[in-house]
Coordinates of C-alpha atoms and ligand atoms in Angstrom, one line a residue:
X1 CA 1.5 -19.4 -7.4
X2 CA -0.6 -21.9 -8.7
X3 CA -3.6 -21.4 -10.6
X4 CA -6.3 -24.5 -9.9
X5 CA -8.7 -23.4 -12.2
X6 CA -8.3 -22.1 -15.9
X7 CA -9.7 -18.7 -15.2
X8 CA -8.2 -17.9 -19.2
X9 CA -11.4 -17.8 -20.7
X10 CA -12.3 -15.0 -17.9
X11 CA -9.0 -13.0 -18.7
X12 CA -10.0 -13.3 -22.1
X13 CA -13.3 -11.9 -21.6
X14 CA -11.6 -9.1 -19.7
X15 CA -9.5 -8.4 -22.6
X16 CA -6.0 -9.1 -21.9
X17 CA -3.0 -10.7 -23.8
X18 CA -3.0 -13.9 -22.3
X19 CA 1.1 -14.8 -23.8
X20 CA 1.9 -11.1 -21.5
X21 CA -0.4 -12.1 -18.8
X22 CA 1.0 -15.1 -18.6
X23 CA 4.7 -13.9 -18.9
X24 CA 3.4 -11.4 -15.9
X25 CA 2.3 -14.4 -13.7
X26 CA 5.5 -16.9 -14.7
X27 CA 7.7 -13.5 -13.7
X28 CA 5.5 -12.6 -10.1
X29 CA 5.5 -16.5 -9.4
X30 CA 9.3 -17.2 -9.5
X31 CA 9.6 -13.7 -7.8
X32 CA 7.4 -14.7 -5.0
X33 CA 8.1 -18.0 -4.5
X34 CA 12.5 -16.7 -4.0
X35 CA 11.1 -13.8 -1.7
X36 CA 8.2 -14.9 0.8
X37 CA 8.5 -18.9 0.4
X38 CA 11.9 -19.1 1.1
X39 CA 11.3 -17.9 4.3
X40 CA 11.7 -19.7 7.4
X41 CA 10.1 -19.9 10.7
X42 CA 7.0 -18.1 9.4
X43 CA 3.6 -17.8 10.6
X44 CA 1.1 -20.5 9.7
X45 CA -1.3 -18.7 9.5
X46 CA 0.3 -16.9 6.4
X47 CA -0.4 -19.4 4.6
X48 CA -3.8 -17.4 4.0
X49 CA -2.1 -14.4 2.1
X50 CA -0.3 -16.9 -0.1
X51 CA -3.4 -18.4 -1.5
X52 CA -4.3 -14.8 -2.1
X53 CA -1.2 -14.0 -4.2
X54 CA -1.9 -17.4 -5.7
X55 CA -4.9 -16.7 -6.7
X56 CA -4.3 -12.9 -6.9
X57 CA -5.5 -12.9 -11.4
X58 CA -8.0 -15.8 -10.3
X59 CA -9.9 -16.1 -7.5
X60 CA -10.3 -12.2 -6.7
X61 CA -11.2 -10.7 -9.9
X62 CA -13.3 -13.8 -10.2
X63 CA -15.1 -12.2 -7.7
X64 CA -14.8 -9.2 -8.7
X65 CA -16.9 -10.4 -12.1
X66 CA -19.7 -12.4 -10.3
X67 CA -19.7 -9.0 -7.8
X68 CA -20.9 -7.2 -11.4
X69 CA -23.1 -9.3 -12.5
X70 CA -24.9 -9.5 -9.1
X71 CA -25.6 -5.8 -9.4
X72 CA -22.2 -4.2 -7.3
X73 CA -20.0 -1.3 -8.6
X74 CA -16.4 -2.2 -8.6
X75 CA -14.5 0.9 -8.1
X76 CA -10.0 0.9 -8.6
X77 CA -7.9 3.6 -6.5
X78 CA -4.4 4.4 -6.9
X79 CA -3.4 6.2 -3.4
X80 CA -5.4 5.9 0.0
X81 CA -7.0 9.4 -0.3
X82 CA -9.4 7.6 -2.0
X83 CA -12.2 6.5 1.1
X84 CA -13.0 3.0 0.2
X85 CA -16.4 3.6 3.2
X86 CA -17.9 5.5 0.4
X87 CA -17.7 3.1 -2.0
X88 CA -19.2 0.4 0.1
X89 CA -21.9 2.4 1.4
X90 CA -23.2 2.2 -1.9
X91 CA -22.4 -2.2 -1.9
X92 CA -19.8 -1.3 -4.5
X93 CA -16.4 -3.2 -4.7
X94 CA -13.2 -1.2 -3.9
X95 CA -9.6 -2.4 -5.1
X96 CA -6.5 -1.1 -5.0
X97 CA -5.4 -1.3 -8.9
X98 CA -1.1 -2.5 -8.4
X99 CA 1.9 -0.2 -9.4
X100 CA 4.8 -2.3 -8.2
X101 CA 6.2 -4.0 -11.6
X102 CA 9.1 -2.8 -13.7
X103 CA 6.1 -4.4 -16.8
X104 CA 5.7 -2.5 -19.8
X105 CA 8.1 0.8 -19.3
X106 CA 8.9 1.0 -22.8
X107 CA 5.2 0.5 -24.0
X108 CA 5.3 3.7 -21.4
X109 CA 7.9 5.5 -22.2
X110 CA 5.7 6.6 -25.7
X111 CA 3.3 8.4 -23.3
X112 CA 5.5 9.3 -20.1
X113 CA 8.9 11.1 -20.0
X114 CA 11.6 8.9 -18.4
X115 CA 12.5 10.4 -16.0
X116 CA 9.1 9.7 -14.6
X117 CA 8.7 7.6 -11.3
X118 CA 8.5 3.8 -11.5
X119 CA 4.4 3.8 -10.3
X120 CA 3.4 6.3 -12.9
X121 CA 5.5 3.8 -15.4
X122 CA 4.0 0.8 -14.1
X123 CA 0.7 1.2 -14.2
X124 CA 0.8 2.6 -17.5
X125 CA 2.2 -0.3 -18.4
X126 CA 0.1 -2.6 -17.6
X127 CA -2.7 -1.0 -19.1
X128 CA -0.9 -0.4 -22.6
X129 CA 0.2 -4.5 -22.0
X130 CA -3.3 -5.6 -21.1
X131 CA -1.8 -7.6 -18.0
X132 CA -4.1 -6.2 -15.2
X133 CA -7.4 -7.7 -14.9
X134 CA -8.5 -5.2 -12.0
X135 CA -8.8 -2.6 -14.5
X136 CA -10.7 -4.1 -17.0
X137 CA -13.2 -4.9 -14.4
X138 CA -13.4 -2.2 -12.7
X139 CA -17.0 0.0 -13.9
X140 CA -14.7 3.4 -12.3
X141 CA -11.1 4.1 -12.1
X142 CA -10.5 6.7 -9.7
X143 CA -7.0 8.4 -10.0
X144 CA -6.3 12.1 -7.9
X145 CA -4.9 15.3 -8.1
X146 CA -1.7 14.7 -5.6
X147 CA 1.9 14.6 -7.1
X148 CA 3.0 17.0 -10.3
X149 CA 3.1 13.2 -12.0
X150 CA 0.4 11.7 -11.0
X151 CA -2.2 14.8 -11.8
X152 CA -0.3 14.7 -15.6
X153 CA -0.6 12.2 -16.0
X154 CA -3.6 11.6 -15.5
X155 CA -4.9 13.4 -18.2
X156 CA -3.7 10.8 -20.8
X157 CA -3.9 8.1 -18.7
X158 CA -8.1 9.5 -19.3
X159 CA -8.0 8.3 -23.0
X160 CA -5.7 4.7 -22.2
X161 CA -7.9 3.1 -19.2
X162 CA -11.3 2.1 -21.4
X163 CA -13.2 2.4 -17.6
X164 CA -15.2 5.4 -16.4
X165 CA -12.5 7.6 -15.5
X166 CA -12.2 10.4 -12.7
X167 CA -10.0 12.8 -11.0
X168 CA -10.4 13.9 -7.3
X169 CA -9.4 17.2 -7.1
X170 CA -6.8 16.9 -3.7
X171 CA -5.3 19.6 -1.4
X172 CA -1.8 20.1 -1.1
X173 CA -1.8 22.3 2.2
X174 CA -3.1 21.6 5.2
X175 CA -5.6 24.8 5.5
X176 CA -8.8 24.9 7.0
X177 CA -9.0 25.8 2.8
X178 CA -7.3 22.5 1.9
X179 CA -9.7 20.8 4.3
X180 CA -12.6 21.9 2.1
X181 CA -11.4 20.9 -1.0
X182 CA -10.8 17.6 0.2
X183 CA -14.5 17.6 1.7
X184 CA -15.9 18.4 -1.7
X185 CA -13.8 15.9 -3.6
X186 CA -15.5 13.7 -0.9
X187 CA -18.9 14.6 -2.2
X188 CA -18.5 14.8 -6.0
X189 CA -17.3 11.3 -5.1
X190 CA -20.3 9.8 -2.9
X191 CA -23.2 11.8 -6.0
X192 CA -21.1 10.5 -8.6
X193 CA -21.1 6.7 -6.6
X194 CA -24.4 7.2 -5.8
X195 CA -25.2 8.1 -10.0
X196 CA -23.5 4.3 -10.7
X197 CA -24.9 2.5 -8.6
X198 CA -28.2 3.8 -8.5
X199 CA -27.5 3.1 -4.3
X200 CA -28.5 6.5 -1.9
X201 CA -26.0 7.2 0.8
X202 CA -27.5 6.6 4.4
X203 CA -26.3 6.8 7.9
X204 CA -27.8 4.1 7.9
X205 CA -25.2 2.0 5.0
X206 CA -22.4 4.6 5.5
X207 CA -21.9 4.2 9.6
X208 CA -22.2 -0.2 8.6
X209 CA -19.0 0.9 5.7
X210 CA -17.1 3.0 8.8
X211 CA -17.3 0.1 10.6
X212 CA -16.4 -2.4 8.3
X213 CA -13.1 -0.5 7.4
X214 CA -12.9 0.6 11.3
X215 CA -12.3 -3.2 12.0
X216 CA -9.7 -4.1 8.6
X217 CA -8.0 -0.9 10.5
X218 CA -8.4 -2.3 14.0
X219 CA -6.7 -5.8 13.1
X220 CA -3.3 -3.9 11.6
X221 CA -3.6 -2.0 13.9
X222 CA -3.6 -5.2 16.7
X223 CA -0.4 -6.6 14.2
X224 CA 1.3 -3.4 14.3
X225 CA 1.4 -4.0 18.0
X226 CA 2.7 -7.1 18.3
X227 CA 6.1 -6.5 15.8
X228 CA 6.3 -4.1 18.8
X229 CA 8.2 -7.5 20.6
X230 CA 11.3 -8.0 20.8
X231 CA 11.5 -10.9 19.2
X232 CA 9.5 -9.6 17.2
X233 CA 7.0 -12.7 15.2
X234 CA 7.0 -11.8 11.9
X235 CA 9.2 -10.7 9.0
X236 CA 8.4 -7.4 7.4
X237 CA 8.3 -9.0 4.7
X238 CA 5.5 -11.2 5.2
X239 CA 3.6 -8.2 7.2
X240 CA 3.7 -5.8 4.1
X241 CA 2.4 -8.1 2.0
X242 CA -0.5 -8.1 5.3
X243 CA -0.4 -4.4 4.6
X244 CA -0.6 -5.2 0.5
X245 CA -3.5 -7.4 0.5
X246 CA -5.3 -4.8 2.6
X247 CA -6.2 -3.1 -1.0
X248 CA -7.9 -5.9 -2.7
X249 CA -8.9 -8.2 -0.3
X250 CA -12.7 -9.3 0.7
X251 CA -13.0 -6.7 3.7
X252 CA -14.5 -9.0 6.2
X253 CA -12.4 -12.1 4.9
X254 CA -9.3 -10.2 5.4
X255 CA -10.3 -8.4 8.7
X256 CA -11.0 -12.3 9.8
X257 CA -7.6 -13.5 8.2
X258 CA -5.4 -10.7 10.3
X259 CA -6.7 -11.4 13.2
X260 CA -6.2 -14.8 12.8
X261 CA -3.0 -14.1 12.1
X262 CA -2.6 -11.6 15.4
X263 CA -3.6 -14.9 17.2
X264 CA -1.4 -17.1 16.4
X265 CA 2.0 -14.3 17.3
X266 CA 0.4 -13.3 20.3
X267 CA 1.2 -17.1 21.2
X268 CA 4.9 -16.3 19.6
X269 CA 5.6 -13.7 21.5
X270 CA 4.2 -15.6 24.6
X271 CA 6.5 -18.1 23.5
X272 CA 9.3 -15.5 22.4
X273 CA 9.5 -17.0 19.7
X274 CA 10.7 -14.6 16.9
X275 CA 11.8 -14.8 12.8
X276 CA 14.8 -13.6 14.1
X277 CA 16.6 -13.4 17.7
X278 CA 16.2 -11.1 20.3
X279 CA 18.7 -8.2 20.0
X280 CA 18.2 -8.2 16.1
X281 CA 18.8 -4.8 14.3
X282 CA 15.4 -3.6 14.0
X283 CA 14.5 -1.3 10.9
X284 CA 11.7 1.0 10.5
X285 CA 10.9 1.8 5.9
X286 CA 10.1 5.2 5.3
X287 CA 8.7 7.2 2.2
X288 CA 7.2 5.7 -0.9
X289 CA 4.7 3.5 -1.2
X290 CA 5.2 -0.6 -2.3
X291 CA 2.5 -1.8 -4.0
X292 CA 2.8 -5.5 -4.9
X293 CA 4.7 -6.8 -6.5
X294 CA 7.6 -4.2 -5.4
X295 CA 9.1 -6.1 -2.3
X296 CA 13.1 -4.9 -3.4
X297 CA 14.1 -3.0 -0.8
X298 CA 12.4 -5.3 1.8
X299 CA 13.8 -8.1 1.0
X300 CA 17.3 -7.0 0.5
X301 CA 17.5 -5.5 4.2
X302 CA 16.2 -9.0 5.5
X303 CA 18.6 -10.6 3.6
X304 CA 21.1 -8.8 5.2
X305 CA 20.0 -9.9 9.3
X306 CA 18.0 -7.1 9.9
X307 CA 14.7 -7.0 10.3
X308 CA 11.7 -4.7 9.7
X309 CA 9.1 -4.1 12.1
X310 CA 7.3 -1.0 10.7
X311 CA 6.3 1.1 7.4
X312 CA 6.0 4.9 7.4
X313 CA 4.0 4.4 4.2
X314 CA 0.8 4.6 2.4
X315 CA 1.2 0.5 2.2
X316 CA 2.0 0.1 6.1
X317 CA 0.5 3.2 8.3
X318 CA -0.9 5.7 6.5
X319 CA -3.3 3.4 4.6
X320 CA -4.1 1.8 8.0
X321 CA -3.2 4.7 11.2
X322 CA -6.4 6.6 12.5
X323 CA -9.9 5.0 12.7
X324 CA -12.5 7.3 11.3
X325 CA -15.0 8.5 14.6
X326 CA -18.5 6.3 13.5
X327 CA -20.8 8.0 15.8
X328 CA -22.2 10.7 14.0
X329 CA -26.0 10.1 12.8
X330 CA -26.6 12.1 9.7
X331 CA -24.5 12.0 6.5
X332 CA -23.1 14.9 7.1
X333 CA -21.6 14.3 10.6
X334 CA -19.7 11.0 9.1
X335 CA -18.7 13.0 5.9
X336 CA -17.4 15.4 8.1
X337 CA -15.9 12.4 10.1
X338 CA -14.4 10.6 7.2
X339 CA -12.7 13.7 6.1
X340 CA -10.9 14.0 9.0
X341 CA -9.3 11.2 9.3
X342 CA -8.0 11.3 6.1
X343 CA -7.0 14.7 6.0
X344 CA -4.6 13.4 8.9
X345 CA -2.7 11.7 6.0
X346 CA 0.7 13.3 5.9
X347 CA 1.6 12.6 2.1
X348 CA 4.8 14.3 1.4
X349 CA 2.5 16.2 -1.2
X350 CA 1.0 17.9 1.3
X351 CA 3.8 21.5 1.8
X352 CA 4.8 22.3 4.5
X353 CA 4.3 18.7 5.7
X354 CA 5.9 19.4 9.7
X355 CA 3.8 16.1 11.0
X356 CA 5.4 13.1 9.5
X357 CA 9.4 13.6 10.6
X358 CA 7.7 13.7 14.6
X359 CA 5.4 10.6 13.2
X360 CA 7.6 8.4 11.4
X361 CA 10.2 8.8 14.8
X362 CA 7.3 7.8 16.8
X363 CA 6.7 4.5 14.7
X364 CA 11.1 4.2 15.1
X365 CA 9.9 5.0 19.0
X366 CA 7.1 2.2 19.8
X367 CA 8.7 -0.1 17.4
X368 CA 12.0 -0.3 18.6
X369 CA 13.8 0.4 15.9
X370 CA 17.5 0.8 15.6
X371 CA 17.3 3.0 12.6
X372 CA 15.0 4.0 9.3
X373 CA 15.2 4.1 5.8
X374 CA 13.8 5.9 3.4
X375 CA 13.2 4.6 0.1
X376 CA 12.4 7.0 -2.4
X377 CA 11.4 6.0 -6.6
X378 CA 13.4 8.2 -8.3
X379 CA 12.1 11.3 -10.1
X380 CA 9.8 11.3 -7.0
X381 CA 9.7 14.9 -6.4
X382 CA 8.1 15.0 -2.8
X383 CA 9.4 12.1 -1.3
X384 CA 12.7 13.2 -2.8
X385 CA 13.1 16.6 -1.8
X386 CA 11.2 15.4 2.0
X387 CA 14.2 13.0 2.5
X388 CA 16.4 15.6 4.0
X389 CA 13.9 17.4 6.2
X390 CA 12.8 13.8 7.5
X391 CA 16.3 12.5 8.2
X392 CA 17.3 15.9 10.3
X393 CA 14.3 15.6 12.8
X394 CA 14.5 11.7 13.0
X395 CA 18.3 11.3 13.3
X396 CA 17.9 14.4 16.2
X397 CA 14.8 12.6 17.5
X398 CA 18.4 10.1 17.9
X399 CA 17.6 7.4 15.4
X400 CA 20.1 7.0 12.5
X401 CA 18.8 7.3 9.1
X402 CA 19.9 6.0 5.4
X403 CA 18.1 7.4 2.1
X404 CA 17.8 5.8 -1.0
X405 CA 16.8 6.6 -4.4
X406 CA 15.9 3.4 -6.3
X407 CA 13.1 2.2 -8.8
X408 CA 11.3 -1.3 -9.5
X409 CA 14.4 -2.6 -11.6
X410 CA 16.9 -5.5 -9.7
X411 CA 19.8 -3.0 -11.7
X412 CA 20.5 -1.5 -9.0
X413 CA 20.2 -4.4 -6.4
X414 CA 23.7 -5.1 -5.6
X415 CA 24.9 -1.3 -4.9
X416 CA 21.6 -1.3 -2.6
X417 CA 22.7 -4.3 -0.9
X418 CA 25.9 -2.5 0.0
X419 CA 24.8 0.5 1.2
X420 CA 22.1 -1.1 3.6
X421 CA 25.1 -4.1 4.7
X422 CA 27.4 -1.2 5.9
X423 CA 24.3 0.6 7.3
X424 CA 23.4 -2.6 9.9
X425 CA 26.6 -2.8 10.2
X426 CA 26.5 0.8 11.7
X427 CA 23.8 -0.3 13.5
X428 CA 24.7 -3.8 15.0
X429 CA 27.5 -0.9 16.7
X430 CA 25.4 0.7 18.6
X431 CA 24.2 0.2 22.0
X432 CA 20.5 0.0 22.1
X433 CA 17.9 1.4 20.3
X434 CA 15.7 4.6 21.2
X435 CA 13.0 3.8 23.2
X436 CA 15.3 1.5 25.6
X437 CA 17.6 4.7 25.8
X438 CA 14.7 6.6 26.4
Ligands
SF4_501 S1 2.6 9.2 -1.3 FE1 0.3 9.9 -1.2 S2 0.1 10.3 -3.4 FE2 1.2 8.3 -3.1 S3 0.3 6.8 -3.4 FE3 0.6 7.6 -1.1 S4 -1.4 8.8 0.1 FE4 -1.5 8.8 -2.0
SF4_502 S1 5.9 7.9 -5.8 FE1 6.1 9.5 -5.4 S2 5.9 10.5 -7.5 FE2 5.0 8.7 -7.9 S3 3.5 9.0 -8.3 FE3 4.0 9.0 -6.2 S4 3.7 10.7 -5.6 FE4 4.0 11.0 -7.5

């Protein structure tokens, strides 16, 4: 990660603790070099994503600061249930707030019990240690009543975040009542955005915003399809990076960059060029989101010689699946389509959540995966408790599952490696991926 411009005055104005921020960037740069830049045979067009990561606290933050100076609002979110389309419709900028680093844990534990998931501790830690320029650059930070951990943590976080803060009230059942709750939440969110920006949501600006986000999702669908090739043309780590940048980047530029990457990958597929030989063990990761810079498990998996070919995760399928039907003529019709798209997301906070296991099996089949690794953050009740149900269903469909619980620390790396190696070895001994067998 090389900073070419001096962003320190900007970080200072944003209220960051420069010493701690330097320490965070140094650790990030080191991890990025070790995990990503050391990979062999990467697509050339990944250079764009390397650049974005190199400038993740620099150029992109400056763009947000400039956008605000130009009168646009900046909205930060923690969850794929916060619809970017509404923010774009009022001319705003939507950014995902990363919560993937083991940073500021001690500070976070002054407010949170130790047995809180690493993701929640991470966004508390970043805020308390004043190292997140994204939070500082926001006009509005949006939480959501999803799992109990987040729901209760936001009560404290609202007083700590130092920005306008709102919580979307989320449903926890896939019922008519559940859909009505989601719709109410989106109408409240739309009203708050209109109030903050002074821009009214119209059929025209909402249609344009839907198309912008659909284009971004279409590009990610194209990338997902290309990863189905054997040999696969891109590593799981690089594909994860694209999925992570999905939440930060300017949408138009991001779409173009993913399409450029896909153009290159198409050529690789035609020439049978892969990041690993044909027949390499193929893995789908399922479970909790992997926010920047949580690259621990994918790095371990790919270091064993297996390749990750899909993610049933928020930083993956849950973020990119399905498009919004943008054919409605009125704001009301378009809002219904928006609610339909998001209500189909099968996060484990829903109970029951019957579509997630078949969905995961389908991804494994489409990706011609040999096995699924279920990743749950420790103390994440929804995903940890859903894991055995998912394991049973996916294995019934013929795909072996390995369940892992971990956090953001490096303490368990060797233990995880041992378990992943044994799983990959077991899969190597099996004949064919599921799609070849059926
Ligand atoms: S796991 Fe569920 S609650 Fe967490 S970010 Fe994803 S959709 Fe939101
Ligand atoms: S990882 Fe689990 S516990 Fe943590 S915020 Fe997401 S759903 Fe909640």
